[in-house]
Amino acid sequence: MNILVIGSGGREHAICWKLRQSSKVKDLYCSPGNGGTLKEAVNVEINVKNHSEVIKFCHEKKIDLVVVGPEASLAVGITDDLEKENIKVFGPSYSASRLESSKVFAKEFMGRYNIPTAGFRIFDDFQKAEEYIKSVSMPIVVKAYGLAAGKGVIIAETAEEAISAAEDMLVKKMFGAQGQRIIVEEYLSGEEASILILTDGTNIIPLASSQDHKRINEGDKGPNTGGMGAYSPAPIVNKELFDEIMDTIVRPTMEGLKNSKIEYKGVLYFGIMVTSKGPKVLEYNVRFGDPETQVIVPRIRSDFAEVLMAAAEGDISAKKITWDDSEYVCVVLASEGYPGKYETGKVISGIKDAEKQKALIFHAGTSFSGTEIISFGGRVLNVVGKGRNIKDAIEHTYKAVKKIYFDGMQYRKDIGFRALPKKRIK
Ligand code: AMP
Ligand code: GLY
C-alpha cells in the first residue's frame, strides 16, 4: 500500500520508521516531514491546510491510507474532507476531534457520561473569573479552551498567578480565539500516565502504557512544554489500575461517543491523573502523543501499517498487537529558550555516534543546510534507548544523548525518575 503521513515531529518520524518496516508498504510520503523522516519516506511539500491539495496529491500518487499526526489537521476536518473523496484516513472526524480541540466540549462530555475528571468552571468574562479565583483555595489550574500546543495550561500556586493567567487569555488574548473562553479547574495531585487505544469505534486495542514529562525543568517543575521525554511502560499502570481505567474511563468514553452518535476511529489518548480517589481524566487527545509515540512504537512487534489500515477501514476486530517486553526511554533535546523564544539554524553533530550506541534518533525540528543537519524548531531531536528494565533503558539513552551536540542544546537529565524502583512515588 501507499501511505501519506501528515506532520513534522518526532512522532511522525517514529510512525514513518515503523511503517517502513512493513512489507505491505510500498511508497511512503511524509508532509512536510523533517530531517529524519526523509530517511524513511519521501518528504513532500503539500499545503496540508488546503485539503484539495492533499486530495489531489493522494489521487496522483495512488495513496491508500493517510495517517494524520497533529491535532490541528483533525480539528479542521481533514478526515471528513478526504473520506468524501474515498481516501482512507487514520484519524477521527471533525466532530470526534472536539474531544481535544474544545476542552469545554470534552468537559461537558465527561460530565454527561460520568467519566471521572477534575471539577471545573467555564468563563468568558475576566471579572467573573477573577471573582471566582479569589473565592477558592489554591493551587488551581487555568486552561485556554482550545488548542495551544500543550502551552495553554497554567498551574497556579497563588490567586495572583491564576488571575494573571486568566487575564493573559481573556483580556490580552495571548492564545487568540483559542483562549477566548477559559476553564478554571480543580488541581488534581497524583502521578500521571498516558493510556492510548486504537479503536474503530467499537473494538479497542490498548497500546502499551507510557508516561511523558511535560514540564521543562527537572523534578517536573517549571512551565509546560510539548513534552521533554517519555518512557514505556509506566509502572504505575499495573493490571488492577489498567482494569479500573478501562472500566471507569475508556469503555464509558466509547459508549458516550456511541450514544452521542459520534463515530470514532483512530487513536484516542487518555491523559490520566492517578489520584488517591482513583484515576481521573486530565485530557483527551485524538491522536498519538508526542513524545509517547517515540517509546510506544518501537515496542510494537506486529505490522503497524496493517492495524492502522484496519482502523481506517473501520474494523480492527481481527487485529492484535504483540509487544517487545523491553523498556524504552526517550529524551528530548531542545533549543535554548524553549518553550519560550529560541533560535534555530544550529549545526547538530554526533547523530551517527549516538546511533552507533544502538539508540534510535527520531528527529523533530531539524532540517538540512547543504550537507549539515541543523536545528529547525523548539524540540529538535528525540533520543530513544532501551533496556531490560527502566534503569538500563535510562543509562542506554543518556549514553547516546552525550554523543550529540548543538549550540544551546538543553535536555532534562531525570527522564524516567518516577519509574525507578527507589524513587517510585506512591
Ligand atoms: P492538559 O493539556 O489539559 O492535559 O494539561 C497539560 C498538563 O497540565 C497535564 O498533563 C498535567 O501535567 C497538567 N494538568 C492539567 N490539568 C491539571 C489538573 N486539573 N490538575 C493538575 N495538573 C493538571
Ligand atoms: N505528550 C503529550 C501530548 O502529546 O499531548
PDB file of C-alpha atoms in Angstrom, residues 4-233:
ATOM      1  CA  LEU A   4       0.965   9.587   3.288  1.00  0.00           C
ATOM      2  CA  VAL A   5       1.863  10.637   6.843  1.00  0.00           C
ATOM      3  CA  ILE A   6       0.984  14.225   7.796  1.00  0.00           C
ATOM      4  CA  GLY A   7       3.189  16.036  10.298  1.00  0.00           C
ATOM      5  CA  SER A   8       6.755  17.033  11.055  1.00  0.00           C
ATOM      6  CA  GLY A   9       7.544  15.969  14.610  1.00  0.00           C
ATOM      7  CA  GLY A  10       9.356  13.178  16.382  1.00  0.00           C
ATOM      8  CA  ARG A  11       6.033  11.357  16.484  1.00  0.00           C
ATOM      9  CA  GLU A  12       5.759  11.361  12.694  1.00  0.00           C
ATOM     10  CA  HIS A  13       9.376  10.231  12.307  1.00  0.00           C
ATOM     11  CA  ALA A  14       8.671   7.300  14.646  1.00  0.00           C
ATOM     12  CA  ILE A  15       5.473   6.467  12.711  1.00  0.00           C
ATOM     13  CA  CYS A  16       7.295   6.588   9.353  1.00  0.00           C
ATOM     14  CA  TRP A  17      10.159   4.489  10.738  1.00  0.00           C
ATOM     15  CA  LYS A  18       7.736   1.802  11.878  1.00  0.00           C
ATOM     16  CA  LEU A  19       5.633   1.864   8.697  1.00  0.00           C
ATOM     17  CA  ARG A  20       8.804   1.463   6.630  1.00  0.00           C
ATOM     18  CA  GLN A  21       9.362  -1.911   8.340  1.00  0.00           C
ATOM     19  CA  SER A  22       6.103  -3.285   6.948  1.00  0.00           C
ATOM     20  CA  SER A  23       6.380  -5.481   3.875  1.00  0.00           C
ATOM     21  CA  LYS A  24       2.906  -4.211   2.923  1.00  0.00           C
ATOM     22  CA  VAL A  25       4.099  -0.634   2.450  1.00  0.00           C
ATOM     23  CA  LYS A  26       5.296   0.377  -0.997  1.00  0.00           C
ATOM     24  CA  ASP A  27       5.504   4.154  -1.346  1.00  0.00           C
ATOM     25  CA  LEU A  28       5.712   6.215   1.821  1.00  0.00           C
ATOM     26  CA  TYR A  29       5.417  10.010   1.879  1.00  0.00           C
ATOM     27  CA  CYS A  30       5.568  12.493   4.722  1.00  0.00           C
ATOM     28  CA  SER A  31       4.328  16.079   4.561  1.00  0.00           C
ATOM     29  CA  PRO A  32       6.076  18.275   5.443  1.00  0.00           C
ATOM     30  CA  GLY A  33       8.338  15.833   7.310  1.00  0.00           C
ATOM     31  CA  ASN A  34      11.715  16.750   8.787  1.00  0.00           C
ATOM     32  CA  GLY A  35      15.424  15.956   8.518  1.00  0.00           C
ATOM     33  CA  GLY A  36      14.757  12.419   9.810  1.00  0.00           C
ATOM     34  CA  THR A  37      11.594  11.361   8.007  1.00  0.00           C
ATOM     35  CA  LEU A  38      13.392  11.673   4.673  1.00  0.00           C
ATOM     36  CA  LYS A  39      15.389   8.573   5.583  1.00  0.00           C
ATOM     37  CA  GLU A  40      12.184   6.527   5.713  1.00  0.00           C
ATOM     38  CA  ALA A  41       9.857   8.413   3.383  1.00  0.00           C
ATOM     39  CA  VAL A  42       9.774  10.981   0.616  1.00  0.00           C
ATOM     40  CA  ASN A  43       9.214  14.402   2.159  1.00  0.00           C
ATOM     41  CA  VAL A  44       6.637  16.320   0.192  1.00  0.00           C
ATOM     42  CA  GLU A  45       5.643  19.973   0.333  1.00  0.00           C
ATOM     43  CA  ILE A  46       1.866  19.969   0.332  1.00  0.00           C
ATOM     44  CA  ASN A  47      -0.102  22.779   1.913  1.00  0.00           C
ATOM     45  CA  VAL A  48      -1.884  20.428   4.322  1.00  0.00           C
ATOM     46  CA  LYS A  49      -4.254  23.221   5.363  1.00  0.00           C
ATOM     47  CA  ASN A  50      -5.606  23.159   1.837  1.00  0.00           C
ATOM     48  CA  HIS A  51      -7.472  19.854   1.734  1.00  0.00           C
ATOM     49  CA  SER A  52      -7.990  19.944  -2.027  1.00  0.00           C
ATOM     50  CA  GLU A  53      -4.208  19.965  -2.413  1.00  0.00           C
ATOM     51  CA  VAL A  54      -3.968  16.901  -0.192  1.00  0.00           C
ATOM     52  CA  ILE A  55      -6.748  15.178  -2.168  1.00  0.00           C
ATOM     53  CA  LYS A  56      -5.005  15.967  -5.474  1.00  0.00           C
ATOM     54  CA  PHE A  57      -1.738  14.525  -4.176  1.00  0.00           C
ATOM     55  CA  CYS A  58      -3.481  11.369  -2.919  1.00  0.00           C
ATOM     56  CA  HIS A  59      -5.110  10.772  -6.299  1.00  0.00           C
ATOM     57  CA  GLU A  60      -1.883  11.418  -8.206  1.00  0.00           C
ATOM     58  CA  LYS A  61       0.227   9.110  -6.044  1.00  0.00           C
ATOM     59  CA  LYS A  62      -2.495   6.491  -5.541  1.00  0.00           C
ATOM     60  CA  ILE A  63      -2.388   6.866  -1.769  1.00  0.00           C
ATOM     61  CA  ASP A  64      -4.255   4.050   0.020  1.00  0.00           C
ATOM     62  CA  LEU A  65      -4.034   5.489   3.519  1.00  0.00           C
ATOM     63  CA  VAL A  66      -3.414   8.892   5.099  1.00  0.00           C
ATOM     64  CA  VAL A  67      -2.112   8.865   8.681  1.00  0.00           C
ATOM     65  CA  VAL A  68      -2.697  12.208  10.391  1.00  0.00           C
ATOM     66  CA  GLY A  69      -0.190  13.108  13.132  1.00  0.00           C
ATOM     67  CA  PRO A  70      -1.155  16.513  14.550  1.00  0.00           C
ATOM     68  CA  GLU A  71      -4.444  17.557  16.120  1.00  0.00           C
ATOM     69  CA  ALA A  72      -4.585  20.821  14.144  1.00  0.00           C
ATOM     70  CA  SER A  73      -5.396  18.992  10.876  1.00  0.00           C
ATOM     71  CA  LEU A  74      -8.011  16.762  12.541  1.00  0.00           C
ATOM     72  CA  ALA A  75      -9.630  19.757  14.243  1.00  0.00           C
ATOM     73  CA  VAL A  76     -10.381  21.330  10.859  1.00  0.00           C
ATOM     74  CA  GLY A  77     -11.894  18.163   9.422  1.00  0.00           C
ATOM     75  CA  ILE A  78      -9.210  16.731   7.167  1.00  0.00           C
ATOM     76  CA  THR A  79     -10.676  13.250   7.727  1.00  0.00           C
ATOM     77  CA  ASP A  80     -14.174  14.285   6.632  1.00  0.00           C
ATOM     78  CA  ASP A  81     -12.878  16.027   3.501  1.00  0.00           C
ATOM     79  CA  LEU A  82     -10.626  13.152   2.414  1.00  0.00           C
ATOM     80  CA  GLU A  83     -13.204  10.467   3.112  1.00  0.00           C
ATOM     81  CA  LYS A  84     -15.693  12.270   0.869  1.00  0.00           C
ATOM     82  CA  GLU A  85     -13.187  11.526  -1.893  1.00  0.00           C
ATOM     83  CA  ASN A  86     -12.927   7.861  -0.847  1.00  0.00           C
ATOM     84  CA  ILE A  87      -9.456   8.292   0.615  1.00  0.00           C
ATOM     85  CA  LYS A  88      -8.929   6.231   3.767  1.00  0.00           C
ATOM     86  CA  VAL A  89      -7.748   8.136   6.792  1.00  0.00           C
ATOM     87  CA  PHE A  90      -6.356   7.023  10.121  1.00  0.00           C
ATOM     88  CA  GLY A  91      -7.702   9.731  12.416  1.00  0.00           C
ATOM     89  CA  PRO A  92     -11.103  10.833  13.704  1.00  0.00           C
ATOM     90  CA  SER A  93     -13.625  13.181  12.105  1.00  0.00           C
ATOM     91  CA  TYR A  94     -14.071  16.872  12.880  1.00  0.00           C
ATOM     92  CA  SER A  95     -16.920  16.082  15.221  1.00  0.00           C
ATOM     93  CA  ALA A  96     -14.949  13.481  17.225  1.00  0.00           C
ATOM     94  CA  SER A  97     -11.836  15.688  17.307  1.00  0.00           C
ATOM     95  CA  ARG A  98     -13.708  18.152  19.518  1.00  0.00           C
ATOM     96  CA  LEU A  99     -12.728  15.876  22.417  1.00  0.00           C
ATOM     97  CA  GLU A 100      -9.335  17.573  22.071  1.00  0.00           C
ATOM     98  CA  SER A 101      -9.971  20.788  20.167  1.00  0.00           C
ATOM     99  CA  SER A 102     -12.563  22.052  22.634  1.00  0.00           C
ATOM    100  CA  LYS A 103     -11.834  21.498  26.295  1.00  0.00           C
ATOM    101  CA  VAL A 104     -15.365  22.753  27.006  1.00  0.00           C
ATOM    102  CA  PHE A 105     -16.839  20.034  24.767  1.00  0.00           C
ATOM    103  CA  ALA A 106     -14.616  17.432  26.457  1.00  0.00           C
ATOM    104  CA  LYS A 107     -15.581  18.524  29.960  1.00  0.00           C
ATOM    105  CA  GLU A 108     -19.291  18.571  29.159  1.00  0.00           C
ATOM    106  CA  PHE A 109     -18.976  15.139  27.518  1.00  0.00           C
ATOM    107  CA  MET A 110     -17.279  13.730  30.622  1.00  0.00           C
ATOM    108  CA  GLY A 111     -19.957  15.291  32.810  1.00  0.00           C
ATOM    109  CA  ARG A 112     -22.724  13.732  30.725  1.00  0.00           C
ATOM    110  CA  TYR A 113     -21.240  10.227  30.853  1.00  0.00           C
ATOM    111  CA  ASN A 114     -19.947  10.270  34.430  1.00  0.00           C
ATOM    112  CA  ILE A 115     -16.318   9.987  33.425  1.00  0.00           C
ATOM    113  CA  PRO A 116     -14.141  10.994  36.379  1.00  0.00           C
ATOM    114  CA  THR A 117     -12.336  14.323  35.831  1.00  0.00           C
ATOM    115  CA  ALA A 118     -11.413  17.465  37.780  1.00  0.00           C
ATOM    116  CA  GLY A 119     -14.244  19.788  38.859  1.00  0.00           C
ATOM    117  CA  PHE A 120     -14.377  22.917  36.685  1.00  0.00           C
ATOM    118  CA  ARG A 121     -15.998  26.247  35.817  1.00  0.00           C
ATOM    119  CA  ILE A 122     -16.071  27.929  32.423  1.00  0.00           C
ATOM    120  CA  PHE A 123     -15.604  31.706  31.966  1.00  0.00           C
ATOM    121  CA  ASP A 124     -15.551  34.131  29.099  1.00  0.00           C
ATOM    122  CA  ASP A 125     -15.649  37.208  31.299  1.00  0.00           C
ATOM    123  CA  PHE A 126     -12.454  38.212  33.079  1.00  0.00           C
ATOM    124  CA  GLN A 127     -14.105  39.935  36.070  1.00  0.00           C
ATOM    125  CA  LYS A 128     -16.228  36.856  36.814  1.00  0.00           C
ATOM    126  CA  ALA A 129     -13.166  34.597  36.524  1.00  0.00           C
ATOM    127  CA  GLU A 130     -11.223  36.887  38.882  1.00  0.00           C
ATOM    128  CA  GLU A 131     -14.030  36.894  41.454  1.00  0.00           C
ATOM    129  CA  TYR A 132     -14.258  33.112  41.333  1.00  0.00           C
ATOM    130  CA  ILE A 133     -10.496  32.603  41.613  1.00  0.00           C
ATOM    131  CA  LYS A 134     -10.405  34.868  44.709  1.00  0.00           C
ATOM    132  CA  SER A 135     -13.095  32.719  46.333  1.00  0.00           C
ATOM    133  CA  VAL A 136     -11.405  29.319  46.033  1.00  0.00           C
ATOM    134  CA  SER A 137      -8.322  27.703  47.535  1.00  0.00           C
ATOM    135  CA  MET A 138      -5.053  27.220  45.658  1.00  0.00           C
ATOM    136  CA  PRO A 139      -3.457  25.635  43.699  1.00  0.00           C
ATOM    137  CA  ILE A 140      -5.823  25.870  40.766  1.00  0.00           C
ATOM    138  CA  VAL A 141      -5.492  25.230  37.036  1.00  0.00           C
ATOM    139  CA  VAL A 142      -6.331  27.766  34.317  1.00  0.00           C
ATOM    140  CA  LYS A 143      -6.764  26.434  30.773  1.00  0.00           C
ATOM    141  CA  ALA A 144      -7.407  28.005  27.396  1.00  0.00           C
ATOM    142  CA  TYR A 145     -10.402  26.183  25.941  1.00  0.00           C
ATOM    143  CA  GLY A 146      -8.879  25.433  22.524  1.00  0.00           C
ATOM    144  CA  LEU A 147      -5.628  24.143  21.054  1.00  0.00           C
ATOM    145  CA  ALA A 148      -2.454  25.757  22.384  1.00  0.00           C
ATOM    146  CA  ALA A 149       0.291  23.217  21.607  1.00  0.00           C
ATOM    147  CA  GLY A 150       0.360  21.995  25.211  1.00  0.00           C
ATOM    148  CA  LYS A 151       1.141  25.501  26.465  1.00  0.00           C
ATOM    149  CA  GLY A 152      -2.342  26.765  27.326  1.00  0.00           C
ATOM    150  CA  VAL A 153      -2.400  25.205  30.789  1.00  0.00           C
ATOM    151  CA  ILE A 154      -1.233  27.184  33.818  1.00  0.00           C
ATOM    152  CA  ILE A 155      -0.942  25.551  37.228  1.00  0.00           C
ATOM    153  CA  ALA A 156      -1.248  28.470  39.600  1.00  0.00           C
ATOM    154  CA  GLU A 157       0.075  28.248  43.150  1.00  0.00           C
ATOM    155  CA  THR A 158      -1.362  31.646  44.081  1.00  0.00           C
ATOM    156  CA  ALA A 159      -4.515  33.597  43.220  1.00  0.00           C
ATOM    157  CA  GLU A 160      -2.316  36.326  41.632  1.00  0.00           C
ATOM    158  CA  GLU A 161      -0.807  33.789  39.208  1.00  0.00           C
ATOM    159  CA  ALA A 162      -4.221  32.386  38.341  1.00  0.00           C
ATOM    160  CA  ILE A 163      -5.688  35.859  37.785  1.00  0.00           C
ATOM    161  CA  SER A 164      -2.744  36.854  35.626  1.00  0.00           C
ATOM    162  CA  ALA A 165      -3.170  33.676  33.515  1.00  0.00           C
ATOM    163  CA  ALA A 166      -6.881  34.405  33.106  1.00  0.00           C
ATOM    164  CA  GLU A 167      -6.020  37.981  32.100  1.00  0.00           C
ATOM    165  CA  ASP A 168      -3.423  36.793  29.558  1.00  0.00           C
ATOM    166  CA  MET A 169      -6.049  34.581  27.940  1.00  0.00           C
ATOM    167  CA  LEU A 170      -9.262  36.612  28.229  1.00  0.00           C
ATOM    168  CA  VAL A 171      -8.004  40.196  28.074  1.00  0.00           C
ATOM    169  CA  LYS A 172      -4.587  40.104  26.381  1.00  0.00           C
ATOM    170  CA  LYS A 173      -5.778  37.294  24.084  1.00  0.00           C
ATOM    171  CA  MET A 174      -2.419  35.530  24.187  1.00  0.00           C
ATOM    172  CA  PHE A 175      -3.896  32.418  22.560  1.00  0.00           C
ATOM    173  CA  GLY A 176      -6.187  34.348  20.216  1.00  0.00           C
ATOM    174  CA  ALA A 177      -9.568  32.731  19.697  1.00  0.00           C
ATOM    175  CA  GLN A 178      -8.364  29.536  21.402  1.00  0.00           C
ATOM    176  CA  GLY A 179      -8.312  31.420  24.705  1.00  0.00           C
ATOM    177  CA  GLN A 180     -11.491  33.461  24.445  1.00  0.00           C
ATOM    178  CA  ARG A 181     -13.055  31.075  26.909  1.00  0.00           C
ATOM    179  CA  ILE A 182     -11.179  29.542  29.814  1.00  0.00           C
ATOM    180  CA  ILE A 183     -11.639  26.661  32.174  1.00  0.00           C
ATOM    181  CA  VAL A 184     -10.726  27.120  35.805  1.00  0.00           C
ATOM    182  CA  GLU A 185     -10.215  23.648  37.130  1.00  0.00           C
ATOM    183  CA  GLU A 186      -9.657  21.837  40.393  1.00  0.00           C
ATOM    184  CA  TYR A 187      -5.993  20.903  40.849  1.00  0.00           C
ATOM    185  CA  LEU A 188      -5.504  17.142  40.911  1.00  0.00           C
ATOM    186  CA  SER A 189      -2.489  15.714  42.664  1.00  0.00           C
ATOM    187  CA  GLY A 190      -1.011  12.322  41.931  1.00  0.00           C
ATOM    188  CA  GLU A 191       1.057  10.641  39.263  1.00  0.00           C
ATOM    189  CA  GLU A 192       0.213  10.914  35.567  1.00  0.00           C
ATOM    190  CA  ALA A 193       0.003   8.148  32.987  1.00  0.00           C
ATOM    191  CA  SER A 194      -0.896   8.106  29.308  1.00  0.00           C
ATOM    192  CA  ILE A 195      -3.200   5.390  28.033  1.00  0.00           C
ATOM    193  CA  LEU A 196      -3.619   5.215  24.283  1.00  0.00           C
ATOM    194  CA  ILE A 197      -6.004   2.932  22.474  1.00  0.00           C
ATOM    195  CA  LEU A 198      -6.596   2.120  18.837  1.00  0.00           C
ATOM    196  CA  THR A 199     -10.259   1.890  18.012  1.00  0.00           C
ATOM    197  CA  ASP A 200     -12.686   1.514  15.146  1.00  0.00           C
ATOM    198  CA  GLY A 201     -15.443   2.956  17.301  1.00  0.00           C
ATOM    199  CA  THR A 202     -16.455  -0.418  18.730  1.00  0.00           C
ATOM    200  CA  ASN A 203     -13.377  -2.564  19.245  1.00  0.00           C
ATOM    201  CA  ILE A 204     -10.441  -1.442  21.340  1.00  0.00           C
ATOM    202  CA  ILE A 205      -6.759  -2.379  21.115  1.00  0.00           C
ATOM    203  CA  PRO A 206      -4.972  -0.816  24.098  1.00  0.00           C
ATOM    204  CA  LEU A 207      -1.409   0.297  23.410  1.00  0.00           C
ATOM    205  CA  ALA A 208       1.407  -0.125  25.928  1.00  0.00           C
ATOM    206  CA  SER A 209       1.205   2.344  28.826  1.00  0.00           C
ATOM    207  CA  SER A 210       3.578   5.274  28.866  1.00  0.00           C
ATOM    208  CA  GLN A 211       4.315   8.471  30.658  1.00  0.00           C
ATOM    209  CA  ASP A 212       5.654  11.763  29.438  1.00  0.00           C
ATOM    210  CA  HIS A 213       7.379  14.624  31.234  1.00  0.00           C
ATOM    211  CA  LYS A 214       5.562  17.813  30.303  1.00  0.00           C
ATOM    212  CA  ARG A 215       7.462  20.356  32.383  1.00  0.00           C
ATOM    213  CA  ILE A 216      10.654  21.985  31.142  1.00  0.00           C
ATOM    214  CA  ASN A 217      12.702  21.566  34.337  1.00  0.00           C
ATOM    215  CA  GLU A 218      13.961  18.608  36.311  1.00  0.00           C
ATOM    216  CA  GLY A 219      11.717  17.288  39.062  1.00  0.00           C
ATOM    217  CA  ASP A 220       8.711  18.075  36.820  1.00  0.00           C
ATOM    218  CA  LYS A 221       8.964  21.792  37.600  1.00  0.00           C
ATOM    219  CA  GLY A 222       8.558  24.941  35.514  1.00  0.00           C
ATOM    220  CA  PRO A 223       6.300  25.714  32.558  1.00  0.00           C
ATOM    221  CA  ASN A 224       4.551  23.061  30.486  1.00  0.00           C
ATOM    222  CA  THR A 225       6.067  22.143  27.132  1.00  0.00           C
ATOM    223  CA  GLY A 226       5.015  19.852  24.292  1.00  0.00           C
ATOM    224  CA  GLY A 227       6.885  17.093  26.232  1.00  0.00           C
ATOM    225  CA  MET A 228      10.544  16.754  27.274  1.00  0.00           C
ATOM    226  CA  GLY A 229      10.760  12.968  27.441  1.00  0.00           C
ATOM    227  CA  ALA A 230       8.815   9.781  27.974  1.00  0.00           C
ATOM    228  CA  TYR A 231       9.049   6.150  28.986  1.00  0.00           C
ATOM    229  CA  SER A 232       7.099   2.971  28.383  1.00  0.00           C
ATOM    230  CA  PRO A 233       5.784   1.015  30.191  1.00  0.00           C
TER     231      PRO A 233
END
